[in-house]
Amino acid sequence: MDFGLVLQTDPPASAVVELMRRAERRGFRYGWTFDSAVLWQEPFVIHSRILEHTERLVVGPMVTNPTTRTPEVTASTFATLNDMYGNRTVCGIGRGDSAMRVAGRRPNTLAALRESVRVIRDLAEGREADVGGKALRIPWVRDGRLPVWVAAYGPKALALAGQEADGFILQLADPFLTEWMVRAVRTAAAEAGRDPASVTICVAAPAYVGDDLAHAREQCRWFGGMVGNHVADLVARYGEHSAAVPGELTAYIEKRRGYDYSHHGRAGNPSTDFVPDEIVDRFCLLGPVEAHVEKLERLRALGVDQFALYAMHDAREAVIDAYGERVIPVLG
C-alpha cells in the first residue's frame, strides 16, 4: 500500500513544502493539496516548490475541477511540471465543491468532467485532443505521462471513474462504503472493456494518532461536514431513501443545516455540529497506531492501493512521524 499526505495550502507556503519533505523522508510516496483558489494559496505554484525540494514524491491536487482552470491550461501546467521534474505529478479531479461554490458557481456536470479527463490526459501526454470542437496539441510535450484520478461518491460518477480514469479517489475510510464503491468502479471498468485492476484505488481521510479519542474526534469532525456537501448533492439528486446510494452514506446528513465555506476543512468548523461521533469514527482513522494498522489492513484487503492522510489538525508532524515509524513499515 502506498501512502500520501494531503494538506491545505495555507500560508506560509514554506511550511507546506517542509511538511511534504518530512513526509517523503518518512516513506510517503504522494503529496496532495486542496485546490480552491479563494480559500487557499495557489497550489500549482507550491507544487513546483515541493517537487524542487523532494526527490521522489508524486504531487497533485485533491482535487481540481474542469472550470476554475480550463482543461488545456490544466494540461499545460502538469506538462510543464513534468518537463521540469520528470513525470512526478498526478491529476486528481472532480466536479468541484469549495472552488466552485465559493465563487458562486455550481459544481460541474459529469459530462464536463468526463470530457476534461480525456482532454487533460491527452494534451499533457502530447496527443491531440478535441477542445470545444477545435483540435489542439501541445507541441513541446515529449514523453509526458499524467495519470488522471477521479473523485466520486454517486453511482454515475463512480461509473465514470471506472470507464475513464486511471485512478479512483474515495474521500472516506469506511470499509463498508469502500467495498461498495470499489465494486461499482471495477464493475464499470469491466463493462467498458477495461482491466478493473488497472484502476488505482485511493482512499483519503483524516488520521489522528493518540489515546484521547474525544479530542481526536473534535479535530477531525470537519471531515464529515466536507463529505456531507457531496452527500447532500446525492440526496438532492436521488432522494433520501434511494437504492442507488447506501443509507450508510446518506442518513447522517438529516440534521445538516447549510455550510459555511470560510471554515472549510478546518478543525472546529461550526457547520459540522450535525456530524455524530459514529461518522467520525467510520470515516476517519483514530486511536492508537494499532487501530490504524487494523483498519488499513481491512482497506487493503478490499483493493485499496493508497491511503492519503488528511493532516488538517493540531498534530500534523506527530501523525506524519507515527505513520513513518510504525504504519508504513508494516503496510508499505
Short mmCIF file of C-alpha atoms in Angstrom, two decimals:
data_model
loop_
_atom_site.label_atom_id
_atom_site.label_comp_id
_atom_site.label_asym_id
_atom_site.label_seq_id
_atom_site.Cartn_x
_atom_site.Cartn_y
_atom_site.Cartn_z
CA MET A 1 0.00 0.00 0.00
CA ASP A 2 1.24 3.49 -0.88
CA PHE A 3 0.77 6.45 1.43
CA GLY A 4 0.05 10.09 0.65
CA LEU A 5 -0.13 13.30 2.66
CA VAL A 6 -2.95 15.79 1.96
CA LEU A 7 -2.59 19.44 3.04
CA GLN A 8 -4.31 22.74 2.52
CA THR A 9 -2.10 25.43 1.01
CA ASP A 10 -2.33 27.82 3.94
CA PRO A 11 0.43 30.42 4.16
CA PRO A 12 3.29 30.27 4.63
CA ALA A 13 3.88 28.05 1.61
CA SER A 14 7.28 27.17 3.04
CA ALA A 15 5.54 25.25 5.83
CA VAL A 16 3.61 23.17 3.28
CA VAL A 17 6.85 22.39 1.44
CA GLU A 18 8.61 21.41 4.66
CA LEU A 19 5.77 19.08 5.72
CA MET A 20 5.92 17.39 2.31
CA ARG A 21 9.68 16.98 2.67
CA ARG A 22 9.11 15.46 6.11
CA ALA A 23 6.55 13.07 4.64
CA GLU A 24 8.93 11.92 1.90
CA ARG A 25 11.65 11.25 4.47
CA ARG A 26 9.14 9.16 6.42
CA GLY A 27 8.25 6.99 3.44
CA PHE A 28 5.21 8.71 1.95
CA ARG A 29 5.14 8.45 -1.86
CA TYR A 30 2.44 11.05 -2.69
CA GLY A 31 1.92 14.68 -1.77
CA TRP A 32 -1.56 16.14 -2.32
CA THR A 33 -3.06 19.58 -1.74
CA PHE A 34 -6.51 21.13 -1.84
CA ASP A 35 -7.29 23.32 -4.87
CA SER A 36 -9.59 26.21 -4.04
CA ALA A 37 -8.17 29.49 -5.27
CA VAL A 38 -10.10 31.85 -2.98
CA LEU A 39 -9.77 29.89 0.27
CA TRP A 40 -6.09 28.97 -0.01
CA GLN A 41 -2.93 29.87 -1.89
CA GLU A 42 -2.46 28.77 -5.49
CA PRO A 43 -1.47 25.08 -5.29
CA PHE A 44 0.45 24.64 -8.52
CA VAL A 45 2.97 27.33 -7.61
CA ILE A 46 3.54 25.45 -4.35
CA HIS A 47 3.63 22.10 -6.19
CA SER A 48 6.61 23.40 -8.14
CA ARG A 49 8.47 24.14 -4.90
CA ILE A 50 7.53 20.76 -3.42
CA LEU A 51 8.86 19.00 -6.50
CA GLU A 52 12.06 21.05 -6.41
CA HIS A 53 12.70 20.20 -2.76
CA THR A 54 11.86 16.49 -2.91
CA GLU A 55 13.34 13.66 -4.93
CA ARG A 56 10.64 11.03 -5.46
CA LEU A 57 7.35 12.44 -4.19
CA VAL A 58 4.48 12.36 -6.71
CA VAL A 59 2.48 15.59 -6.38
CA GLY A 60 -1.04 16.64 -7.36
CA PRO A 61 -4.32 18.30 -6.36
CA MET A 62 -7.03 16.57 -4.36
CA VAL A 63 -8.90 17.74 -6.29
CA THR A 64 -9.03 20.23 -9.15
CA ASN A 65 -12.07 20.68 -11.43
CA PRO A 66 -12.78 21.41 -15.12
CA THR A 67 -13.85 25.05 -14.73
CA THR A 68 -11.67 27.18 -12.44
CA ARG A 69 -8.84 26.16 -14.79
CA THR A 70 -9.78 25.17 -18.32
CA PRO A 71 -8.60 21.68 -19.35
CA GLU A 72 -5.92 22.95 -21.73
CA VAL A 73 -4.48 25.22 -19.01
CA THR A 74 -4.52 22.34 -16.52
CA ALA A 75 -2.82 20.05 -19.04
CA SER A 76 -0.13 22.61 -19.84
CA THR A 77 0.53 23.20 -16.14
CA PHE A 78 1.03 19.50 -15.46
CA ALA A 79 3.09 19.03 -18.61
CA THR A 80 5.35 21.90 -17.55
CA LEU A 81 5.88 20.43 -14.09
CA ASN A 82 6.59 17.04 -15.61
CA ASP A 83 9.08 18.51 -18.06
CA MET A 84 10.85 20.27 -15.20
CA TYR A 85 10.79 17.44 -12.66
CA GLY A 86 10.37 14.19 -14.57
CA ASN A 87 6.75 12.95 -14.68
CA ARG A 88 6.16 13.21 -10.93
CA THR A 89 2.59 14.50 -10.98
CA VAL A 90 -0.91 13.08 -10.78
CA CYS A 91 -4.13 14.92 -11.58
CA GLY A 92 -6.90 14.39 -9.05
CA ILE A 93 -10.12 15.86 -10.42
CA GLY A 94 -13.82 16.03 -9.56
CA ARG A 95 -16.94 18.09 -10.19
CA GLY A 96 -15.77 20.79 -7.78
CA ASP A 97 -17.06 21.77 -4.35
CA SER A 98 -15.46 24.67 -2.48
CA ALA A 99 -13.64 26.11 -5.50
CA MET A 100 -16.90 26.35 -7.43
CA ARG A 101 -19.37 27.27 -4.69
CA VAL A 102 -17.22 29.97 -3.08
CA ALA A 103 -17.13 31.67 -6.50
CA GLY A 104 -20.92 31.41 -6.83
CA ARG A 105 -20.90 28.56 -9.35
CA ARG A 106 -22.50 25.15 -9.29
CA PRO A 107 -20.33 22.01 -9.44
CA ASN A 108 -19.58 20.83 -12.96
CA THR A 109 -21.69 18.30 -14.78
CA LEU A 110 -20.46 14.76 -15.14
CA ALA A 111 -20.35 15.28 -18.89
CA ALA A 112 -17.89 18.15 -18.42
CA LEU A 113 -15.85 16.05 -16.01
CA ARG A 114 -15.73 13.13 -18.45
CA GLU A 115 -14.54 15.33 -21.30
CA SER A 116 -11.94 17.05 -19.13
CA VAL A 117 -10.41 13.72 -18.05
CA ARG A 118 -9.79 12.82 -21.67
CA VAL A 119 -8.58 16.26 -22.77
CA ILE A 120 -6.22 16.84 -19.83
CA ARG A 121 -4.58 13.43 -20.13
CA ASP A 122 -4.25 13.55 -23.92
CA LEU A 123 -2.80 17.05 -24.05
CA ALA A 124 -0.45 16.51 -21.09
CA GLU A 125 0.87 13.34 -22.73
CA GLY A 126 1.44 15.03 -26.09
CA ARG A 127 -1.59 13.75 -28.01
CA GLU A 128 -4.12 15.76 -29.95
CA ALA A 129 -7.46 16.45 -28.25
CA ASP A 130 -10.75 17.97 -29.29
CA VAL A 131 -11.32 21.08 -27.16
CA GLY A 132 -14.70 22.65 -27.85
CA GLY A 133 -14.66 21.45 -31.45
CA LYS A 134 -11.09 22.55 -32.12
CA ALA A 135 -8.22 20.09 -32.45
CA LEU A 136 -5.37 21.06 -30.13
CA ARG A 137 -1.98 19.60 -29.31
CA ILE A 138 0.75 20.95 -27.04
CA PRO A 139 3.74 20.82 -29.42
CA TRP A 140 6.55 20.89 -26.86
CA VAL A 141 5.47 17.86 -24.81
CA ARG A 142 7.96 15.00 -25.03
CA ASP A 143 7.41 11.67 -23.25
CA GLY A 144 4.83 13.16 -20.92
CA ARG A 145 2.84 10.97 -18.58
CA LEU A 146 -0.12 12.09 -16.46
CA PRO A 147 -2.39 9.70 -14.56
CA VAL A 148 -5.83 11.25 -14.04
CA TRP A 149 -7.74 10.10 -10.94
CA VAL A 150 -11.42 10.91 -10.45
CA ALA A 151 -13.00 11.67 -7.07
CA ALA A 152 -16.53 10.28 -6.81
CA TYR A 153 -19.34 9.16 -4.50
CA GLY A 154 -22.55 8.73 -6.52
CA PRO A 155 -23.34 5.87 -8.89
CA LYS A 156 -22.92 7.85 -12.13
CA ALA A 157 -19.64 9.39 -11.00
CA LEU A 158 -18.38 6.00 -9.84
CA ALA A 159 -19.20 4.59 -13.27
CA LEU A 160 -17.33 7.46 -14.92
CA ALA A 161 -14.27 6.71 -12.78
CA GLY A 162 -14.34 3.08 -13.85
CA GLN A 163 -14.87 3.90 -17.51
CA GLU A 164 -12.37 6.74 -17.92
CA ALA A 165 -9.96 7.29 -15.04
CA ASP A 166 -6.55 5.90 -14.20
CA GLY A 167 -7.46 6.06 -10.53
CA PHE A 168 -10.42 6.49 -8.19
CA ILE A 169 -10.30 8.79 -5.15
CA LEU A 170 -12.73 7.98 -2.33
CA GLN A 171 -12.76 10.62 0.39
CA LEU A 172 -13.75 8.49 3.38
CA ALA A 173 -12.32 5.40 5.06
CA ASP A 174 -15.41 3.40 5.97
CA PRO A 175 -14.78 -0.24 4.94
CA PHE A 176 -18.43 -0.97 4.10
CA LEU A 177 -18.75 2.03 1.80
CA THR A 178 -15.29 1.45 0.37
CA GLU A 179 -16.24 -2.09 -0.63
CA TRP A 180 -19.50 -0.89 -2.21
CA MET A 181 -17.84 1.92 -4.18
CA VAL A 182 -14.77 -0.02 -5.29
CA ARG A 183 -17.07 -2.74 -6.60
CA ALA A 184 -19.06 -0.14 -8.56
CA VAL A 185 -15.90 1.32 -10.10
CA ARG A 186 -14.48 -2.04 -11.06
CA THR A 187 -17.78 -3.27 -12.48
CA ALA A 188 -17.97 -0.16 -14.67
CA ALA A 189 -14.38 -0.68 -15.81
CA ALA A 190 -15.07 -4.30 -16.78
CA GLU A 191 -18.25 -3.36 -18.64
CA ALA A 192 -16.25 -0.73 -20.56
CA GLY A 193 -13.76 -3.38 -21.64
CA ARG A 194 -11.03 -2.22 -19.30
CA ASP A 195 -9.00 -4.25 -16.85
CA PRO A 196 -10.63 -3.44 -13.47
CA ALA A 197 -7.31 -3.92 -11.71
CA SER A 198 -5.78 -1.15 -13.82
CA VAL A 199 -7.76 1.50 -11.89
CA THR A 200 -5.75 2.62 -8.87
CA ILE A 201 -7.86 2.90 -5.72
CA CYS A 202 -7.03 5.74 -3.33
CA VAL A 203 -8.83 6.22 -0.02
CA ALA A 204 -8.34 9.66 1.55
CA ALA A 205 -9.34 10.55 5.11
CA PRO A 206 -8.05 12.28 8.25
CA ALA A 207 -5.82 10.26 10.56
CA TYR A 208 -5.12 11.20 14.16
CA VAL A 209 -2.87 9.02 16.32
CA GLY A 210 -3.40 9.04 20.09
CA ASP A 211 -5.39 7.67 23.00
CA ASP A 212 -7.60 10.73 23.57
CA LEU A 213 -10.45 9.72 21.29
CA ALA A 214 -12.68 12.64 22.23
CA HIS A 215 -10.00 15.16 21.23
CA ALA A 216 -9.22 13.28 18.02
CA ARG A 217 -12.89 13.34 17.04
CA GLU A 218 -13.12 17.09 17.53
CA GLN A 219 -10.00 17.59 15.43
CA CYS A 220 -11.45 15.51 12.58
CA ARG A 221 -15.21 16.21 12.73
CA TRP A 222 -14.81 18.77 9.95
CA PHE A 223 -14.33 15.89 7.53
CA GLY A 224 -17.87 14.61 8.00
CA GLY A 225 -19.09 18.09 7.11
CA MET A 226 -16.95 18.21 3.97
CA VAL A 227 -18.20 14.81 2.83
CA GLY A 228 -21.72 15.95 3.75
CA ASN A 229 -21.60 18.59 1.00
CA HIS A 230 -21.26 15.85 -1.61
CA VAL A 231 -23.79 13.62 0.14
CA ALA A 232 -26.32 16.46 0.14
CA ASP A 233 -25.94 16.67 -3.64
CA LEU A 234 -26.60 12.93 -3.90
CA VAL A 235 -29.72 13.18 -1.74
CA ALA A 236 -30.98 16.08 -3.86
CA ARG A 237 -30.44 14.02 -6.99
CA TYR A 238 -31.57 10.55 -5.90
CA GLY A 239 -33.79 11.16 -2.87
CA GLU A 240 -33.32 10.36 0.82
CA HIS A 241 -34.00 6.64 0.59
CA SER A 242 -32.83 5.75 -2.89
CA ALA A 243 -31.49 2.28 -3.57
CA ALA A 244 -28.86 3.94 -5.77
CA VAL A 245 -26.96 5.28 -2.74
CA PRO A 246 -26.38 3.36 0.51
CA GLY A 247 -28.18 4.64 3.58
CA GLU A 248 -24.90 4.18 5.45
CA LEU A 249 -23.68 7.20 3.49
CA THR A 250 -26.73 9.47 3.41
CA ALA A 251 -28.55 9.05 6.74
CA TYR A 252 -26.22 11.21 8.82
CA ILE A 253 -26.92 14.49 6.99
CA GLU A 254 -30.56 14.59 8.12
CA LYS A 255 -29.78 17.39 10.60
CA ARG A 256 -27.45 19.28 8.28
CA ARG A 257 -28.42 22.97 8.01
CA GLY A 258 -26.26 24.68 5.42
CA TYR A 259 -22.50 25.07 5.32
CA ASP A 260 -20.05 27.96 5.78
CA TYR A 261 -17.06 27.57 3.47
CA SER A 262 -14.99 30.08 5.42
CA HIS A 263 -14.29 27.20 7.85
CA HIS A 264 -13.97 24.52 5.16
CA GLY A 265 -11.64 21.67 6.05
CA ARG A 266 -10.70 23.08 9.45
CA ALA A 267 -10.90 21.70 12.97
CA GLY A 268 -13.64 23.44 14.94
CA ASN A 269 -15.78 24.11 11.85
CA PRO A 270 -19.15 25.22 13.33
CA SER A 271 -21.02 23.89 10.28
CA THR A 272 -20.23 20.30 11.29
CA ASP A 273 -22.09 20.05 14.58
CA PHE A 274 -24.56 17.69 12.88
CA VAL A 275 -21.83 15.07 12.37
CA PRO A 276 -22.12 12.33 15.04
CA ASP A 277 -19.20 10.55 16.66
CA GLU A 278 -20.13 7.37 14.79
CA ILE A 279 -19.49 9.04 11.43
CA VAL A 280 -16.16 10.48 12.56
CA ASP A 281 -15.09 7.02 13.71
CA ARG A 282 -16.27 5.36 10.48
CA PHE A 283 -14.93 7.91 8.02
CA CYS A 284 -11.57 8.64 9.72
CA LEU A 285 -8.68 6.74 11.31
CA LEU A 286 -8.43 7.46 15.02
CA GLY A 287 -6.87 5.95 18.11
CA PRO A 288 -3.55 4.22 18.76
CA VAL A 289 -1.31 3.06 15.93
CA GLU A 290 -2.64 -0.50 16.22
CA ALA A 291 -6.16 0.69 15.37
CA HIS A 292 -4.86 2.47 12.27
CA VAL A 293 -2.99 -0.61 11.09
CA GLU A 294 -6.03 -2.83 11.64
CA LYS A 295 -8.33 -0.57 9.62
CA LEU A 296 -5.78 -0.08 6.85
CA GLU A 297 -5.32 -3.83 6.56
CA ARG A 298 -9.09 -4.15 6.04
CA LEU A 299 -8.99 -1.45 3.37
CA ARG A 300 -6.02 -3.05 1.64
CA ALA A 301 -7.91 -6.36 1.54
CA LEU A 302 -10.72 -4.52 -0.28
CA GLY A 303 -8.29 -3.47 -3.01
CA VAL A 304 -7.17 -0.05 -1.76
CA ASP A 305 -3.78 0.82 -3.28
CA GLN A 306 -3.13 4.09 -1.46
CA PHE A 307 -4.18 5.73 1.78
CA ALA A 308 -3.89 9.52 1.58
CA LEU A 309 -3.81 11.05 5.03
CA TYR A 310 -5.53 14.40 5.63
CA ALA A 311 -3.47 16.32 8.20
CA MET A 312 -5.72 19.28 8.97
CA HIS A 313 -5.47 19.14 12.75
CA ASP A 314 -3.18 20.09 15.63
CA ALA A 315 -0.81 17.12 15.32
CA ARG A 316 0.44 17.18 11.73
CA GLU A 317 4.09 16.44 12.43
CA ALA A 318 3.22 13.79 15.00
CA VAL A 319 0.93 11.84 12.67
CA ILE A 320 3.45 12.00 9.80
CA ASP A 321 6.13 10.66 12.12
CA ALA A 322 3.90 7.99 13.64
CA TYR A 323 2.96 6.69 10.20
CA GLY A 324 6.56 6.81 9.05
CA GLU A 325 7.82 4.92 12.09
CA ARG A 326 5.04 2.42 12.79
CA VAL A 327 2.48 2.19 9.96
CA ILE A 328 4.29 2.45 6.63
CA PRO A 329 6.92 -0.16 7.60
CA VAL A 330 4.07 -2.62 8.26
CA LEU A 331 1.87 -1.87 5.24
CA GLY A 332 4.04 -0.02 2.73
#
